[in-house]
Amino acid sequence: MSALGHANEGSRSVLDAKQSIDYCAAQYIQLFQELRASNQFRAQQECRMESHHEM
């Protein structure tokens, strides 16, 4: 294999690694947003419950 071919091979694996990291980050962000949304929903439910108790 030529030096150029070897360099291309190396950069491809770096690119693959970056893509997999980007994919993992996207999955993590999506999970975090869903978690935050469900937490906000739960907080709203609890607020409503508390306001009912005060009445």
Short mmCIF file of C-alpha atoms in Angstrom, two decimals:
data_model
loop_
_atom_site.label_atom_id
_atom_site.label_comp_id
_atom_site.label_asym_id
_atom_site.label_seq_id
_atom_site.Cartn_x
_atom_site.Cartn_y
_atom_site.Cartn_z
CA MET A 1 0.00 0.00 0.00
CA SER A 2 1.31 3.47 -0.88
CA ALA A 3 1.80 6.18 1.72
CA LEU A 4 -1.13 8.10 0.22
CA GLY A 5 -3.38 5.05 0.40
CA HIS A 6 -2.34 4.52 4.01
CA ALA A 7 -3.14 8.15 4.85
CA ASN A 8 -6.57 7.80 3.26
CA GLU A 9 -7.21 4.66 5.30
CA GLY A 10 -6.29 6.52 8.49
CA SER A 11 -8.49 9.52 7.73
CA ARG A 12 -11.40 7.24 6.89
CA SER A 13 -11.25 5.57 10.31
CA VAL A 14 -11.10 9.02 11.95
CA LEU A 15 -14.14 10.03 9.91
CA ASP A 16 -15.97 6.86 10.95
CA ALA A 17 -15.11 7.54 14.57
CA LYS A 18 -16.37 11.11 14.27
CA GLN A 19 -19.61 9.94 12.65
CA SER A 20 -20.22 7.38 15.39
CA ILE A 21 -19.50 10.05 18.03
CA ASP A 22 -21.91 12.44 16.30
CA TYR A 23 -24.51 9.66 16.18
CA CYS A 24 -24.06 8.88 19.88
CA ALA A 25 -24.28 12.59 20.71
CA ALA A 26 -27.49 12.90 18.69
CA GLN A 27 -28.98 9.89 20.48
CA TYR A 28 -27.94 11.31 23.86
CA ILE A 29 -29.39 14.76 23.08
CA GLN A 30 -32.67 13.20 21.94
CA LEU A 31 -32.83 11.09 25.11
CA PHE A 32 -32.05 14.12 27.26
CA GLN A 33 -34.76 16.21 25.58
CA GLU A 34 -37.33 13.44 26.06
CA LEU A 35 -36.30 13.08 29.70
CA ARG A 36 -36.52 16.84 30.26
CA ALA A 37 -39.93 16.96 28.57
CA SER A 38 -41.27 14.14 30.77
CA ASN A 39 -39.81 15.84 33.85
CA GLN A 40 -41.53 19.12 32.93
CA PHE A 41 -44.78 17.22 32.38
CA ARG A 42 -44.46 15.57 35.79
CA ALA A 43 -43.67 18.92 37.42
CA GLN A 44 -46.78 20.46 35.81
CA GLN A 45 -48.90 17.56 37.07
CA GLU A 46 -47.52 18.01 40.60
CA CYS A 47 -48.18 21.77 40.45
CA ARG A 48 -51.78 21.13 39.46
CA MET A 49 -52.15 18.63 42.30
CA GLU A 50 -50.78 21.16 44.80
CA SER A 51 -53.08 23.92 43.54
CA HIS A 52 -56.06 21.54 43.93
CA HIS A 53 -55.06 20.88 47.55
CA GLU A 54 -54.99 24.60 48.34
CA MET A 55 -58.55 25.15 47.14
#
